[in-house]
CSV table of C-alpha atoms and ligand atoms in Angstrom, one decimal:
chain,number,residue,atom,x,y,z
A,345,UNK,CA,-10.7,-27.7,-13.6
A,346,UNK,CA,-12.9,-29.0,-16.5
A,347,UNK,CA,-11.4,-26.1,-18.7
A,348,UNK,CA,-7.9,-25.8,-18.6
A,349,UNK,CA,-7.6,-30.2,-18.9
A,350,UNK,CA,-9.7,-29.7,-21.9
A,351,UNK,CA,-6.9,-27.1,-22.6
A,352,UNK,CA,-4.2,-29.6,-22.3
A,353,UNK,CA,-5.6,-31.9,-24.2
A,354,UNK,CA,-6.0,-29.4,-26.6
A,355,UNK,CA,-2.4,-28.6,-27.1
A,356,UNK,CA,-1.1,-32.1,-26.4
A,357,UNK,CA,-3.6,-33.2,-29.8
A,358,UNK,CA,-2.2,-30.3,-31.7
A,359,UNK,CA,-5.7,-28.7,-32.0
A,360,UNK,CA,-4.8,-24.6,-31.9
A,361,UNK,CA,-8.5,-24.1,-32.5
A,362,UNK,CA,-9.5,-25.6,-29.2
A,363,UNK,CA,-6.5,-24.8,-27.0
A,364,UNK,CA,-7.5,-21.2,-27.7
A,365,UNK,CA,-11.2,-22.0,-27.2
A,366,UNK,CA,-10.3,-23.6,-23.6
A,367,UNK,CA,-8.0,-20.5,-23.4
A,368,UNK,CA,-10.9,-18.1,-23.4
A,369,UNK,CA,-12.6,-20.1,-21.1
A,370,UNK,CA,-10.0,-20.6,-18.3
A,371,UNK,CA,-9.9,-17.2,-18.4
A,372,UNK,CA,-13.4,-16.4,-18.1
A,373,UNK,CA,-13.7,-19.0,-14.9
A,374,UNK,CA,-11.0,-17.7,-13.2
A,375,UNK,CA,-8.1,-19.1,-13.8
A,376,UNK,CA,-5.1,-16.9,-14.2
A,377,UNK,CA,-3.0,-15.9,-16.8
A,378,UNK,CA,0.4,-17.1,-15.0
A,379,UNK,CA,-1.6,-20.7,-14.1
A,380,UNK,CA,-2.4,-21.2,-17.6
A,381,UNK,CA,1.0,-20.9,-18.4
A,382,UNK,CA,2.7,-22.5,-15.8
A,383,UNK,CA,-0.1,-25.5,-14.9
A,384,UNK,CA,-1.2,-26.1,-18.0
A,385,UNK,CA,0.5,-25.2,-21.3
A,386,UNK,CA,4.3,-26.0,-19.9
A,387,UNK,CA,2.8,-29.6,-18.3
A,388,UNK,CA,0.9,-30.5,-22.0
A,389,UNK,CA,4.3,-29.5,-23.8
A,390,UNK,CA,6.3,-32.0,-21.3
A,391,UNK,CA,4.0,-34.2,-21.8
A,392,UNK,CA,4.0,-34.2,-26.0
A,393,UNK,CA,8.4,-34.2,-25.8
A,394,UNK,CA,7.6,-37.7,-23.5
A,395,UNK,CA,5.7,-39.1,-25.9
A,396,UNK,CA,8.0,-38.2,-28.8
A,397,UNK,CA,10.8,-39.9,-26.9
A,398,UNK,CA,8.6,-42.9,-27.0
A,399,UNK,CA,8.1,-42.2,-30.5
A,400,UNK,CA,4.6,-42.0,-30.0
A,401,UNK,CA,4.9,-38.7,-31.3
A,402,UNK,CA,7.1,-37.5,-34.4
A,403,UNK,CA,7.8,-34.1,-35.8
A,404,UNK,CA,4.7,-33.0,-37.2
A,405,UNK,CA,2.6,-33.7,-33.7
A,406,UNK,CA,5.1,-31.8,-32.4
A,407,UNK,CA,4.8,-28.8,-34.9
A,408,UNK,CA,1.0,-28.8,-34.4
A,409,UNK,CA,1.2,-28.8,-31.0
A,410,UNK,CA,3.5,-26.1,-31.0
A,411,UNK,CA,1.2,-24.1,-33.3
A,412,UNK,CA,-1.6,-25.2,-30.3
A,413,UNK,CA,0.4,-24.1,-27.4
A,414,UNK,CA,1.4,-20.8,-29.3
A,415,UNK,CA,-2.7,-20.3,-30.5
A,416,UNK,CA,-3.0,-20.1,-26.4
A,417,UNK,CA,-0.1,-17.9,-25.6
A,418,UNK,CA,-1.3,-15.4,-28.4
A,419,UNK,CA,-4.4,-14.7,-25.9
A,420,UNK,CA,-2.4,-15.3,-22.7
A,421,UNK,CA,0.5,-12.8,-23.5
A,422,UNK,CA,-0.8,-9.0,-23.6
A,423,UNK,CA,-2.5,-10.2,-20.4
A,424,UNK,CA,1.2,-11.7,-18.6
A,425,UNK,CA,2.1,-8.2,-19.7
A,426,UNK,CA,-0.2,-6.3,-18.4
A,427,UNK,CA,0.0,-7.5,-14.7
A,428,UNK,CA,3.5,-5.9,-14.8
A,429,UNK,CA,5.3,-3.5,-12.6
A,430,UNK,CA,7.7,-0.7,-13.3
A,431,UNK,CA,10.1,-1.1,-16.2
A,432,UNK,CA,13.3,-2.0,-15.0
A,433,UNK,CA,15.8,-2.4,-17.6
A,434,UNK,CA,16.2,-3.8,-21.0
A,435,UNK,CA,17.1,-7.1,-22.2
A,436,UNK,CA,18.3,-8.8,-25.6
A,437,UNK,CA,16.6,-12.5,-25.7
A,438,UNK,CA,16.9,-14.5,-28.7
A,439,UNK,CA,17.3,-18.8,-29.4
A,440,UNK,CA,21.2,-19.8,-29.9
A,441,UNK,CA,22.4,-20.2,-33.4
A,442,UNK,CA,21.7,-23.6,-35.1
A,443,UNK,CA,18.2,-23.7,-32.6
A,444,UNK,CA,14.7,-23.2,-34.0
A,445,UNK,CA,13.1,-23.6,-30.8
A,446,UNK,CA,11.2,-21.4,-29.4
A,447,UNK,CA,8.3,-21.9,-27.3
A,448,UNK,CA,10.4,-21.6,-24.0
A,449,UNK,CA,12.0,-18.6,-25.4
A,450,UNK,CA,8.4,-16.9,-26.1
A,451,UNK,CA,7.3,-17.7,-22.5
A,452,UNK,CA,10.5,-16.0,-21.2
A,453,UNK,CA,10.2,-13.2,-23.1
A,454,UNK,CA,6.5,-12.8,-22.1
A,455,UNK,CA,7.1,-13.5,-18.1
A,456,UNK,CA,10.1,-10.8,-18.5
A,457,UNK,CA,7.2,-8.3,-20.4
A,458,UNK,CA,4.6,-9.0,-17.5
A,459,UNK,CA,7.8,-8.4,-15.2
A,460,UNK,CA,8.1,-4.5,-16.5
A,461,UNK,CA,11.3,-5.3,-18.7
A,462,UNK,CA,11.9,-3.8,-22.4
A,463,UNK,CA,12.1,-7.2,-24.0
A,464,UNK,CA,14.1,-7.1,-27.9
A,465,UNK,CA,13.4,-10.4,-29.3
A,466,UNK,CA,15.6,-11.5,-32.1
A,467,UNK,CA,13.8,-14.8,-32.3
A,468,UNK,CA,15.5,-17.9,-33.2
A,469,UNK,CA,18.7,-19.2,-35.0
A,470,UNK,CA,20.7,-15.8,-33.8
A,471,UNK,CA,24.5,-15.3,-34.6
A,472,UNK,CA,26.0,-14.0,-31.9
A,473,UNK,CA,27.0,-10.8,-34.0
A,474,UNK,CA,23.1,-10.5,-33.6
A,475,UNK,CA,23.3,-10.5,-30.4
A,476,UNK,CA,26.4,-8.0,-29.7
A,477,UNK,CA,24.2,-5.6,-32.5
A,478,UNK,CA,21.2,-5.8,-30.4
A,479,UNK,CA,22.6,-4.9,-27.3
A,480,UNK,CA,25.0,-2.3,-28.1
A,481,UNK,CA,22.6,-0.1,-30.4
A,482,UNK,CA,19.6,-0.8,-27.8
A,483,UNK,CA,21.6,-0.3,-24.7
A,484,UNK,CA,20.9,-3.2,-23.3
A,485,UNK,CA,21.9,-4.8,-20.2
A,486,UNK,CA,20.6,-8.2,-20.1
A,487,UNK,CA,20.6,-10.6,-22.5
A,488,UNK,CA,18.7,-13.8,-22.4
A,489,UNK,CA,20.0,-17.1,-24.5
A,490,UNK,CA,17.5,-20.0,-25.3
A,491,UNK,CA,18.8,-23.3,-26.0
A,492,UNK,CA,17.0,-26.7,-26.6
A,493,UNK,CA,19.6,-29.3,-27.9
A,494,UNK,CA,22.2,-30.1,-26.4
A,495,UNK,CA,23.7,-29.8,-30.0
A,496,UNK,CA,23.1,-25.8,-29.8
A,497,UNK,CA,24.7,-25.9,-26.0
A,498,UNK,CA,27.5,-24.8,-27.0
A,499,UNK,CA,26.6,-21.5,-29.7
A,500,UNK,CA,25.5,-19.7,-25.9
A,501,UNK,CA,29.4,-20.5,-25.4
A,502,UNK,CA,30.5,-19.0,-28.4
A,503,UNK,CA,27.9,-15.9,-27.5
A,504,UNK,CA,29.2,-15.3,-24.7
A,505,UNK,CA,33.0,-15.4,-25.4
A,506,UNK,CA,31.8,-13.2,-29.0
A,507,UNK,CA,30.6,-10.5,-26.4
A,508,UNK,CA,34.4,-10.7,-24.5
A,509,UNK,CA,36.1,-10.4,-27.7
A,510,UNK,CA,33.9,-7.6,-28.6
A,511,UNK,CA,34.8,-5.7,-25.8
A,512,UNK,CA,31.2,-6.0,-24.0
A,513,UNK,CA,31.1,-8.8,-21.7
A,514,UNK,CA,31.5,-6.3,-18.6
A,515,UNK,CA,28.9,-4.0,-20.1
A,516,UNK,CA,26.1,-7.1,-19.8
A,517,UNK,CA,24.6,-9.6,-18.1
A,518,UNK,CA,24.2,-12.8,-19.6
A,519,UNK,CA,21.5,-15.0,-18.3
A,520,UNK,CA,21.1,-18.6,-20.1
A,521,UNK,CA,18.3,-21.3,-19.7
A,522,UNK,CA,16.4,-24.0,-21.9
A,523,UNK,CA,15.7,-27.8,-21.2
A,524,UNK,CA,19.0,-29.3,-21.4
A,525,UNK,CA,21.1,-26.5,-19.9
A,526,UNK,CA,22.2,-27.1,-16.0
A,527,UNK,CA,23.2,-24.3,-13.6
A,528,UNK,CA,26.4,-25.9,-13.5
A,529,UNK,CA,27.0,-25.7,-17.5
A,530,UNK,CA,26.1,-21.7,-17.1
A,531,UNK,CA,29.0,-21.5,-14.7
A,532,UNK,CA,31.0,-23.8,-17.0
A,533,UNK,CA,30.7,-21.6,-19.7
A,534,UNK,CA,31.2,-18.0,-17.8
A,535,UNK,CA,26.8,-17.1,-17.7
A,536,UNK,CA,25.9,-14.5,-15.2
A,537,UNK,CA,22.7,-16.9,-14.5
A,538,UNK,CA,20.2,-19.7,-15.1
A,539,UNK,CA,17.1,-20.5,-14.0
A,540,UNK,CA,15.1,-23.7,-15.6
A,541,UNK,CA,11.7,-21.8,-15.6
A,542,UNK,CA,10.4,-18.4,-17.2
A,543,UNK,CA,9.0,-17.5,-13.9
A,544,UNK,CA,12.6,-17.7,-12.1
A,545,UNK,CA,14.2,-15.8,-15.4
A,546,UNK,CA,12.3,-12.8,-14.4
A,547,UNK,CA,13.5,-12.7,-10.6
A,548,UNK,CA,17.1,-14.1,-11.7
A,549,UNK,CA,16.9,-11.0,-14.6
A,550,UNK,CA,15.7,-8.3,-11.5
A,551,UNK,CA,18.5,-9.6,-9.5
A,552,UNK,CA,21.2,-9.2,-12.3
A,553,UNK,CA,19.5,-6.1,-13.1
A,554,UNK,CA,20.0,-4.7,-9.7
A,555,UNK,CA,23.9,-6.1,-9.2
B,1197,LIG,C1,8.2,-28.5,-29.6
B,1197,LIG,C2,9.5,-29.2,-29.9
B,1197,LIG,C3,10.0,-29.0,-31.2
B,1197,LIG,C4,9.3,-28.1,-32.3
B,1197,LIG,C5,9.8,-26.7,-31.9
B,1197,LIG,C6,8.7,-25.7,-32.3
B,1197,LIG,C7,9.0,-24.3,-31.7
B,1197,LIG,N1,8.4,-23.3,-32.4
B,1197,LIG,O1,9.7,-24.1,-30.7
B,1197,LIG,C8,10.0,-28.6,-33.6
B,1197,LIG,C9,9.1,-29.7,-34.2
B,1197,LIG,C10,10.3,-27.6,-34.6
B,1197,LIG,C11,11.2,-29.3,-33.1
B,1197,LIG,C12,12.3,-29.6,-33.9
B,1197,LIG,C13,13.4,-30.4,-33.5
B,1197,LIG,N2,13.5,-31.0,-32.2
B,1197,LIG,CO1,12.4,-30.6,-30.7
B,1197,LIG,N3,11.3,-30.6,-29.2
B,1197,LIG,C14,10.2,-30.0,-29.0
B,1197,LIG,C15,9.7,-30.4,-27.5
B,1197,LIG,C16,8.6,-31.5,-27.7
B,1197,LIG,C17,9.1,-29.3,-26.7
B,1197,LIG,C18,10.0,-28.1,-26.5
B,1197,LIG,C19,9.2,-27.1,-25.8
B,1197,LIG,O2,8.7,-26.2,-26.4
B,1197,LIG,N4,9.0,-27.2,-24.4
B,1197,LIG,C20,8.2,-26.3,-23.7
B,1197,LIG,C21,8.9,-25.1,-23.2
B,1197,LIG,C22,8.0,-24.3,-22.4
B,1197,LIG,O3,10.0,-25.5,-22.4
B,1197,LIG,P1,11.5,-25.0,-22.6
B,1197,LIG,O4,11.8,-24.7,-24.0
B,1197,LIG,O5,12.4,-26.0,-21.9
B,1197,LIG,O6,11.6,-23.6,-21.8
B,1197,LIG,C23,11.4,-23.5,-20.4
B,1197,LIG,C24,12.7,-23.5,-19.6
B,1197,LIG,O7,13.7,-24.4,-20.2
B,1197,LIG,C25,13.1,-22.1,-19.5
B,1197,LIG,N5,13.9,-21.5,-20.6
B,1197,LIG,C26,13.9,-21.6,-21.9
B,1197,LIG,N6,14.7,-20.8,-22.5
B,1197,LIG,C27,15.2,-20.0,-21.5
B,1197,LIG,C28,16.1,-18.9,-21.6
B,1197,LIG,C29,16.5,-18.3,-20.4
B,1197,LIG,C30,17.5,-17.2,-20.5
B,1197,LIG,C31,16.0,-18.8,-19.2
B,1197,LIG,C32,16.5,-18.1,-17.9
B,1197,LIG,C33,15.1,-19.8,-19.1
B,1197,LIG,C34,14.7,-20.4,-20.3
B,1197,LIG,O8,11.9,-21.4,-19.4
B,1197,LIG,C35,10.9,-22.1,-20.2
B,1197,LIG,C36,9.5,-22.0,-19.5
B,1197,LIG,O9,9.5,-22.6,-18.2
B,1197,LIG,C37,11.0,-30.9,-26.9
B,1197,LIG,C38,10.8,-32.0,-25.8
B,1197,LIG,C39,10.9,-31.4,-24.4
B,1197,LIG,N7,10.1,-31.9,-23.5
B,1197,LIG,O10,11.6,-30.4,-24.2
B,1197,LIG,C40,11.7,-31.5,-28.1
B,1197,LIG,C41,13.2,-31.6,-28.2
B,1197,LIG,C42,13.9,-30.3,-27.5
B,1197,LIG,N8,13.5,-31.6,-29.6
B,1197,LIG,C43,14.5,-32.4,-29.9
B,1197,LIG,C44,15.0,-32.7,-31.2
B,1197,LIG,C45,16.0,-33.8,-31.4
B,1197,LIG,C46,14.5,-31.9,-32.3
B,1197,LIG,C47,15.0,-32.0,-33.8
B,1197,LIG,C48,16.5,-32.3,-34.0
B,1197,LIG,C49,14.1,-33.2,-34.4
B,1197,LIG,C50,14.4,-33.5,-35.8
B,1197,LIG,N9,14.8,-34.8,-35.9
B,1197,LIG,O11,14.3,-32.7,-36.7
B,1197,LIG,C51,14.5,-30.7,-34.4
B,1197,LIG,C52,15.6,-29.6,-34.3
B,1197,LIG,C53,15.3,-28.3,-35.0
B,1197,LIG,C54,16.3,-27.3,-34.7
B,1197,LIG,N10,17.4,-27.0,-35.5
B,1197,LIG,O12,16.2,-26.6,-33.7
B,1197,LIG,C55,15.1,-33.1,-28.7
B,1197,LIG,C56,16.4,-32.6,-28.3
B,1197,LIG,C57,17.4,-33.7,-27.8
B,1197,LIG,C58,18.7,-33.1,-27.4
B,1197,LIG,N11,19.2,-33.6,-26.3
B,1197,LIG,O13,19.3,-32.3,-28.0
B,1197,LIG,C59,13.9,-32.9,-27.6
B,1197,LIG,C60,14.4,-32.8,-26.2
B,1197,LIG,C61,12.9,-34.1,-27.8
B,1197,LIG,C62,13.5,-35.4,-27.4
B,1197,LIG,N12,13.2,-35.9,-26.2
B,1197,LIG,O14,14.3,-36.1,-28.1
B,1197,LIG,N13,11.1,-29.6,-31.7
C-alpha cells in the first residue's frame, strides 16, 4: 500500500516528520497497528542496519532514522496497548549494560503493553543491580533483557547469574532477545526464553507467566 512504503521510506531517510505523517495515514486506510509495526517499521530498520554494513549508512543516518522510526511508534504505541487483554503479570524490561539500543526494546515493551502485561521499563545501559531493584520492590516475575552487540551479549550473562547470587533467580523468569542473540546462547547462559521478535516475546512471556 501507497502509505505505509511512503512510511518506509520515511524512516529508512531519517525523516520523523514524514514517517509520522505516513503513520497517520496507514492508520486512517486501514492498516493496523501490529502491521505497521511488524511490515513496515521492523523491515525499514533492517533495511537502514544493511546499508550501514555496506557503509552506505553511518551513525548519524542511523540516529535519524531511529528518531524516524520512534516519531511512528509514538502514534502507534497507546494504540498496540489498547488492543490488549487481561493483565497477566508484571515484567522488568530494560537494554543490558554497556547497550544504548533501544528500538527493539521499545517494541517489546509495547507488544507486551498491548498483550495486558504491567511493563517497568528501565531503558537502556541497566546494571544488573537495576535490574534485581526493579523486580524485587515491584514484584515482578518476568524480566525482559535487550541486547544488540554482541559486545553487550554477555552483561544478560552477568544479569542473570547477579539475580542467582542475589538469591532471586527462582523467584523470576528471565526472558532474553535482541538481533545477535540465538536461542541456543539463552540456553548457554541459563535464560528462561528467547524469542527473535516482539510479537513471540509476548506469547514466550504468557507461557513463562503461566509455568
Ligand atoms: C539503530 C541502530 C543504532 C542506533 C540506536 C538508536 C536506538 N535508540 O536504539 C545508534 C546510532 C545509537 C547505534 C549505535 C551503535 N551501533 Co547500532 N545499530 C542500529 C541498527 C541499524 C538497527 C537496530 C534496530 O533498532 N533494529 C530494529 C529493531 C526492531 O530490531 P531489534 O533491536 O533486533 O529487536 C527485535 C528483536 O531482536 C526482538 N528483541 C529485541 N530485544 C528483545 C528482548 C527480548 C526479551 C525479546 C524476547 C526479544 C527482543 O524484538 C525486536 C522486534 O522484533 C543495527 C543494525 C540491525 N539491523 O540490527 C545496528 C547495530 C546493532 N549497531 C551496531 C554497532 C556496531 C553500533 C555502534 C558500536 C556503532 C559505533 N561505531 O558507535 C554503536 C553502539 C552504541 C552502544 N553502546 O550501544 C552493529 C552491532 C554489531 C555487533 N555484532 O555487535 C549493528 C548490528 C550494525 C552492523 N551491522 O554493524 N546503533
Amino acid at each position: 500500500m501507497a502509505d505505509t512504503d511512503e512510511l518506509q521510506e520515511a524512516v529508512i531517510k531519517g525523516d520523523a516528520k514524514a514517517a509520522a505523517a505516513a503513520t497517520q495515514a496507514a492508520l486512517a486506510a486501514g492498516v493496523t497497528p501490529l502491521s505497521i509495526v511488524t511490515e513496515h517499521l521492523v523491515p525499514a530498520m533492517d533495511e537502514v542496519g544493511r546499508r550501514f554494513e555496506c557503509q552506505d549508512y553511518f551513525v548519524p543516518e542511523m540516529l535519524l532514522s531511529a528518531r524516524a522510526m520512534k516519531a511512528s511508534m509514538e502514534i502507534v504505541r497507546p494504540l498496540l496497548a489498547a488492543s490488549g487483554a487481561e493483565p497477566i503479570g508484571r515484567v522488568v524490561i530494560g537494554t543490558v549494560q554497556g547497550d544504548l539500543h533501544d528500538i527493539g526494546k521499545n517494541l517489546v515493551a509495547s507488544m507486551l503493553e498491548g498483550g495486558g502485561f504491567e511493563v517497568i521499563d528501565l531503558g537502556v545501559n541497566v546494571e544488573p543491580r537495576r535490574f534485581i531493584e526493579a523486580a524485587s520492590s515491584r514484584n515482578a516475575g518476568l524480566v525482559a533483557l535487550s541486547a544488540l552487540l554482541t559486545v553487550t551479549m554477555p552483561a544478560m550473562k552477568t544479569t542473570i547469574d547477579a539475580f542467582a547470587a542475589a538469591g532471586l533467580r527462582e523467584k523470576v523468569k528471565i526472558m532474553v532477545g535482541g538481533a545477535p542473540v540465538t536461542e541456543q546462547y539463552a540456553n548457554t547462559i541459563g535464560a528462561d526464553g528467547y524469542s527473535e521478535s516482539a510479537a513471540g516475546a509476548v506469547a514466550l512471556a504468557r507461557r513463562l507467566a503461566a509455568a
